[in-house]
Amino acid sequence: MTSINYRNKTIQILPDVYEPAEDSFLLVDALLEIIRDNDSLLEVGCGSGIVSVFAKDHCKNVLATDINPHAVHCALLNGIDVVMTDLFACIKGTFDIVVFNPPYLPTSTEDQVGGWDDLMLNGGPDGRDTIRRFVADVGNHLDPDGQVLLLISSLTGIKEVCDLFHGEGMSVQTVAESMYFFEKLVVLKARKAPEKQV
Ligand SMILES: C[S@@+](CC[C@H](N)C(=O)[O-])C[C@H]1O[C@@H](n2cnc3c(N)ncnc32)[C@H](O)[C@@H]1O
């Protein structure tokens, strides 16, 4: 087991679990800007649980999920309530905030590395395989005024992901971004578009 430190917290990392990196940190920082006391929060794909660890300081109720059993074990070690499931399959109810740092990199079959690593960053040929399924279902787990925070890369296609949210009748905006050598990381905030008054 290893550990990392961020914002004065120590996060334990088990083998076969995504090691928090710039994407995780950008998402934590964006979340801390919007989170309010008494929010309920669902983190999809929690990995080590780093995002939920920071959410727990503010929220009345934090639940996390991951499809990787090693990540589930690791998040438990870091004090997070976590369910092993594919996206929302085992999740009932709605939340004020749903947050996800998904597998977002375009990955061809030849580029696949195999094992648990593929679940961490492999977003399929266009980078949006998991994101597409997430966006199609997230509205069912969101309170009427709820907010979604989704981390993606410029390599994922920012306009294309915004179009996915629009296709579900949701509004979306960029709330954080950071440039790196070969990509820009972006946090999108989406919500259900208000009903039109007649
Ligand atoms: C880029 S890592 C992010 C981990 C952590 N949230 C962070 O920011 O450090 C993506 C995580 O999503 C999980 N994941 C991938 N596909 C998933 C799915 N269909 N359902 C739930 N979790 C999934 C992976 O196992 C991995 O832990």
CSV table of C-alpha atoms and ligand atoms in Angstrom, one decimal:
chain,number,residue,atom,x,y,z
A,1,MET,CA,0.0,0.0,0.0
A,2,THR,CA,1.1,3.5,-0.7
A,3,SER,CA,-0.3,6.9,0.2
A,4,ILE,CA,-0.5,10.4,-1.2
A,5,ASN,CA,-1.1,13.8,0.5
A,6,TYR,CA,-3.4,16.5,-0.8
A,7,ARG,CA,-4.7,19.6,1.1
A,8,ASN,CA,-3.4,18.2,4.4
A,9,LYS,CA,-5.2,14.9,4.0
A,10,THR,CA,-3.5,11.5,3.5
A,11,ILE,CA,-5.2,9.1,1.1
A,12,GLN,CA,-4.3,5.4,1.2
A,13,ILE,CA,-3.8,3.7,-2.3
A,14,LEU,CA,-4.0,0.0,-2.8
A,15,PRO,CA,-2.5,-1.9,-5.8
A,16,ASP,CA,-4.8,-1.9,-8.9
A,17,VAL,CA,-6.5,1.4,-7.8
A,18,TYR,CA,-6.2,4.7,-9.7
A,19,GLU,CA,-3.6,6.9,-8.1
A,20,PRO,CA,-5.0,10.4,-7.6
A,21,ALA,CA,-3.5,12.8,-10.2
A,22,GLU,CA,-4.1,16.2,-11.6
A,23,ASP,CA,-7.6,15.2,-12.8
A,24,SER,CA,-8.6,14.1,-9.3
A,25,PHE,CA,-7.2,17.3,-7.7
A,26,LEU,CA,-9.0,19.6,-10.2
A,27,LEU,CA,-12.3,17.8,-9.5
A,28,VAL,CA,-11.8,18.1,-5.7
A,29,ASP,CA,-11.0,21.8,-6.1
A,30,ALA,CA,-14.1,22.4,-8.2
A,31,LEU,CA,-16.3,20.4,-5.8
A,32,LEU,CA,-15.2,22.5,-2.8
A,33,GLU,CA,-16.3,25.6,-4.7
A,34,ILE,CA,-19.9,24.5,-5.0
A,35,ILE,CA,-20.6,22.1,-2.1
A,36,ARG,CA,-23.0,23.3,0.6
A,37,ASP,CA,-23.6,22.0,4.1
A,38,ASN,CA,-26.4,19.4,4.1
A,39,ASP,CA,-25.9,18.4,0.4
A,40,SER,CA,-26.2,14.7,-0.3
A,41,LEU,CA,-23.5,13.5,-2.7
A,42,LEU,CA,-23.0,10.5,-4.9
A,43,GLU,CA,-19.5,9.9,-6.3
A,44,VAL,CA,-19.5,7.5,-9.3
A,45,GLY,CA,-16.1,5.7,-9.9
A,46,CYS,CA,-14.5,6.7,-6.7
A,47,GLY,CA,-11.2,4.9,-7.0
A,48,SER,CA,-9.3,5.5,-3.8
A,49,GLY,CA,-12.2,7.7,-2.6
A,50,ILE,CA,-10.2,10.9,-2.6
A,51,VAL,CA,-13.1,13.1,-3.9
A,52,SER,CA,-15.6,11.6,-1.4
A,53,VAL,CA,-13.1,12.1,1.5
A,54,PHE,CA,-13.2,15.9,0.9
A,55,ALA,CA,-16.9,15.8,0.3
A,56,LYS,CA,-17.4,14.2,3.7
A,57,ASP,CA,-16.2,17.3,5.5
A,58,HIS,CA,-19.2,19.2,4.1
A,59,CYS,CA,-22.0,16.8,3.2
A,60,LYS,CA,-24.6,15.2,5.4
A,61,ASN,CA,-24.6,12.1,3.2
A,62,VAL,CA,-21.8,10.8,0.9
A,63,LEU,CA,-22.1,7.5,-1.0
A,64,ALA,CA,-19.6,6.3,-3.5
A,65,THR,CA,-19.5,3.5,-6.2
A,66,ASP,CA,-16.9,1.8,-8.2
A,67,ILE,CA,-16.9,-1.2,-10.5
A,68,ASN,CA,-13.4,-2.3,-9.4
A,69,PRO,CA,-13.4,-4.4,-6.2
A,70,HIS,CA,-9.9,-3.1,-5.3
A,71,ALA,CA,-11.2,0.4,-5.5
A,72,VAL,CA,-14.1,-0.5,-3.3
A,73,HIS,CA,-11.8,-1.9,-0.7
A,74,CYS,CA,-9.5,1.1,-0.9
A,75,ALA,CA,-12.3,3.6,-0.5
A,76,LEU,CA,-13.6,1.7,2.6
A,77,LEU,CA,-10.0,2.0,4.0
A,78,ASN,CA,-10.3,5.7,3.5
A,79,GLY,CA,-13.5,5.9,5.5
A,80,ILE,CA,-16.0,6.1,2.6
A,81,ASP,CA,-19.4,4.3,2.3
A,82,VAL,CA,-19.1,2.5,-1.1
A,83,VAL,CA,-21.1,0.2,-3.2
A,84,MET,CA,-19.5,-2.0,-6.0
A,85,THR,CA,-21.6,-1.5,-9.1
A,86,ASP,CA,-21.6,-0.5,-12.7
A,87,LEU,CA,-22.4,3.2,-12.7
A,88,PHE,CA,-25.9,3.6,-11.2
A,89,ALA,CA,-27.0,-0.1,-11.4
A,90,CYS,CA,-27.4,-0.6,-7.7
A,91,ILE,CA,-28.2,3.0,-6.7
A,92,LYS,CA,-31.7,4.1,-5.6
A,93,GLY,CA,-32.8,7.6,-4.8
A,94,THR,CA,-31.6,11.1,-5.8
A,95,PHE,CA,-28.8,13.4,-4.7
A,96,ASP,CA,-28.0,17.1,-4.6
A,97,ILE,CA,-24.6,16.5,-6.3
A,98,VAL,CA,-23.4,13.6,-8.5
A,99,VAL,CA,-19.6,13.7,-9.3
A,100,PHE,CA,-17.6,11.5,-11.7
A,101,ASN,CA,-14.0,11.4,-12.9
A,102,PRO,CA,-14.6,8.8,-15.5
A,103,PRO,CA,-12.4,6.8,-17.9
A,104,TYR,CA,-12.1,9.6,-20.5
A,105,LEU,CA,-9.2,8.9,-22.9
A,106,PRO,CA,-9.8,7.7,-26.4
A,107,THR,CA,-8.4,4.2,-26.5
A,108,SER,CA,-8.1,1.9,-29.5
A,109,THR,CA,-8.2,-1.9,-29.0
A,110,GLU,CA,-4.4,-2.0,-29.6
A,111,ASP,CA,-3.8,0.6,-26.9
A,112,GLN,CA,-5.7,-1.4,-24.2
A,113,VAL,CA,-3.4,-2.5,-21.4
A,114,GLY,CA,-5.7,-5.1,-19.8
A,115,GLY,CA,-6.7,-5.7,-16.2
A,116,TRP,CA,-8.1,-3.1,-13.9
A,117,ASP,CA,-6.0,-0.3,-15.5
A,118,ASP,CA,-8.4,-0.3,-18.5
A,119,LEU,CA,-11.3,0.7,-16.3
A,120,MET,CA,-9.4,3.8,-15.0
A,121,LEU,CA,-8.8,5.8,-18.2
A,122,ASN,CA,-10.0,3.7,-21.2
A,123,GLY,CA,-13.0,5.6,-22.6
A,124,GLY,CA,-13.3,3.5,-25.8
A,125,PRO,CA,-12.5,4.6,-29.3
A,126,ASP,CA,-13.8,8.2,-28.9
A,127,GLY,CA,-13.2,8.5,-25.1
A,128,ARG,CA,-17.0,8.8,-24.4
A,129,ASP,CA,-18.2,5.1,-24.0
A,130,THR,CA,-18.7,5.3,-20.2
A,131,ILE,CA,-19.6,9.0,-20.3
A,132,ARG,CA,-22.4,8.4,-22.8
A,133,ARG,CA,-24.0,5.8,-20.4
A,134,PHE,CA,-23.4,8.1,-17.4
A,135,VAL,CA,-25.0,11.1,-19.0
A,136,ALA,CA,-28.0,9.1,-20.2
A,137,ASP,CA,-28.8,8.0,-16.6
A,138,VAL,CA,-27.6,10.7,-14.3
A,139,GLY,CA,-30.8,12.8,-14.5
A,140,ASN,CA,-32.6,9.9,-12.8
A,141,HIS,CA,-30.4,10.2,-9.7
A,142,LEU,CA,-30.4,14.0,-9.4
A,143,ASP,CA,-32.7,16.2,-7.3
A,144,PRO,CA,-34.7,18.8,-9.3
A,145,ASP,CA,-32.1,21.5,-8.4
A,146,GLY,CA,-29.2,19.0,-8.3
A,147,GLN,CA,-25.8,19.5,-10.0
A,148,VAL,CA,-23.5,17.1,-11.8
A,149,LEU,CA,-19.7,17.6,-11.9
A,150,LEU,CA,-17.9,15.7,-14.6
A,151,LEU,CA,-14.2,15.7,-15.3
A,152,ILE,CA,-13.1,15.3,-18.9
A,153,SER,CA,-10.2,16.1,-21.2
A,154,SER,CA,-9.9,18.1,-24.4
A,155,LEU,CA,-9.1,14.7,-25.9
A,156,THR,CA,-12.5,13.4,-24.9
A,157,GLY,CA,-14.2,16.2,-27.0
A,158,ILE,CA,-15.6,19.0,-24.8
A,159,LYS,CA,-18.3,20.1,-27.3
A,160,GLU,CA,-19.4,16.5,-27.9
A,161,VAL,CA,-19.8,15.8,-24.2
A,162,CYS,CA,-21.8,19.1,-23.8
A,163,ASP,CA,-24.0,17.9,-26.7
A,164,LEU,CA,-24.7,14.7,-24.8
A,165,PHE,CA,-26.0,16.7,-21.8
A,166,HIS,CA,-28.0,18.9,-24.1
A,167,GLY,CA,-29.5,15.8,-25.6
A,168,GLU,CA,-30.9,14.9,-22.2
A,169,GLY,CA,-32.4,18.3,-21.8
A,170,MET,CA,-29.7,19.5,-19.4
A,171,SER,CA,-27.7,22.7,-19.3
A,172,VAL,CA,-23.9,22.6,-18.9
A,173,GLN,CA,-21.0,25.0,-18.3
A,174,THR,CA,-17.3,24.8,-17.7
A,175,VAL,CA,-16.4,25.6,-14.1
A,176,ALA,CA,-12.7,24.7,-13.9
A,177,GLU,CA,-9.9,24.0,-16.4
A,178,SER,CA,-6.2,23.4,-16.4
A,179,MET,CA,-3.7,23.0,-19.3
A,180,TYR,CA,-1.2,20.2,-19.4
A,181,PHE,CA,1.4,19.2,-21.9
A,182,PHE,CA,-0.9,17.3,-24.3
A,183,GLU,CA,-4.4,18.1,-23.1
A,184,LYS,CA,-6.7,20.5,-21.2
A,185,LEU,CA,-8.6,19.0,-18.3
A,186,VAL,CA,-12.0,20.5,-17.7
A,187,VAL,CA,-14.7,20.2,-15.1
A,188,LEU,CA,-18.2,20.5,-16.5
A,189,LYS,CA,-21.2,21.4,-14.3
A,190,ALA,CA,-24.6,20.2,-15.6
A,191,ARG,CA,-28.1,20.5,-14.2
A,192,LYS,CA,-31.6,19.8,-15.3
A,193,ALA,CA,-32.7,22.7,-17.4
A,194,PRO,CA,-35.6,24.6,-15.7
A,195,GLU,CA,-39.1,23.9,-17.0
A,196,LYS,CA,-40.2,26.6,-19.4
A,197,GLN,CA,-43.0,28.8,-17.9
A,198,VAL,CA,-46.2,28.9,-20.0
B,1,LIG,C1,-10.0,8.1,-13.6
B,1,LIG,S1,-10.4,7.0,-12.3
B,1,LIG,C2,-10.9,8.2,-11.1
B,1,LIG,C3,-10.8,7.6,-9.6
B,1,LIG,C4,-11.1,8.7,-8.6
B,1,LIG,N1,-12.5,9.2,-8.6
B,1,LIG,C5,-10.2,9.9,-8.7
B,1,LIG,O1,-10.6,10.9,-9.1
B,1,LIG,O2,-9.0,9.7,-8.4
B,1,LIG,C6,-11.9,6.3,-12.9
B,1,LIG,C7,-12.6,5.3,-11.9
B,1,LIG,O3,-13.9,5.0,-12.5
B,1,LIG,C8,-14.1,3.6,-12.2
B,1,LIG,N2,-15.0,3.1,-13.2
B,1,LIG,C9,-14.8,2.8,-14.5
B,1,LIG,N3,-15.9,2.4,-15.2
B,1,LIG,C10,-16.9,2.4,-14.2
B,1,LIG,C11,-18.3,2.0,-14.2
B,1,LIG,N4,-18.8,1.6,-15.3
B,1,LIG,N5,-18.9,2.0,-13.0
B,1,LIG,C12,-18.3,2.5,-11.9
B,1,LIG,N6,-17.0,2.8,-11.8
B,1,LIG,C13,-16.3,2.8,-13.0
B,1,LIG,C14,-12.7,2.9,-12.3
B,1,LIG,O4,-12.6,1.7,-11.7
B,1,LIG,C15,-11.9,4.0,-11.7
B,1,LIG,O5,-11.8,3.8,-10.3
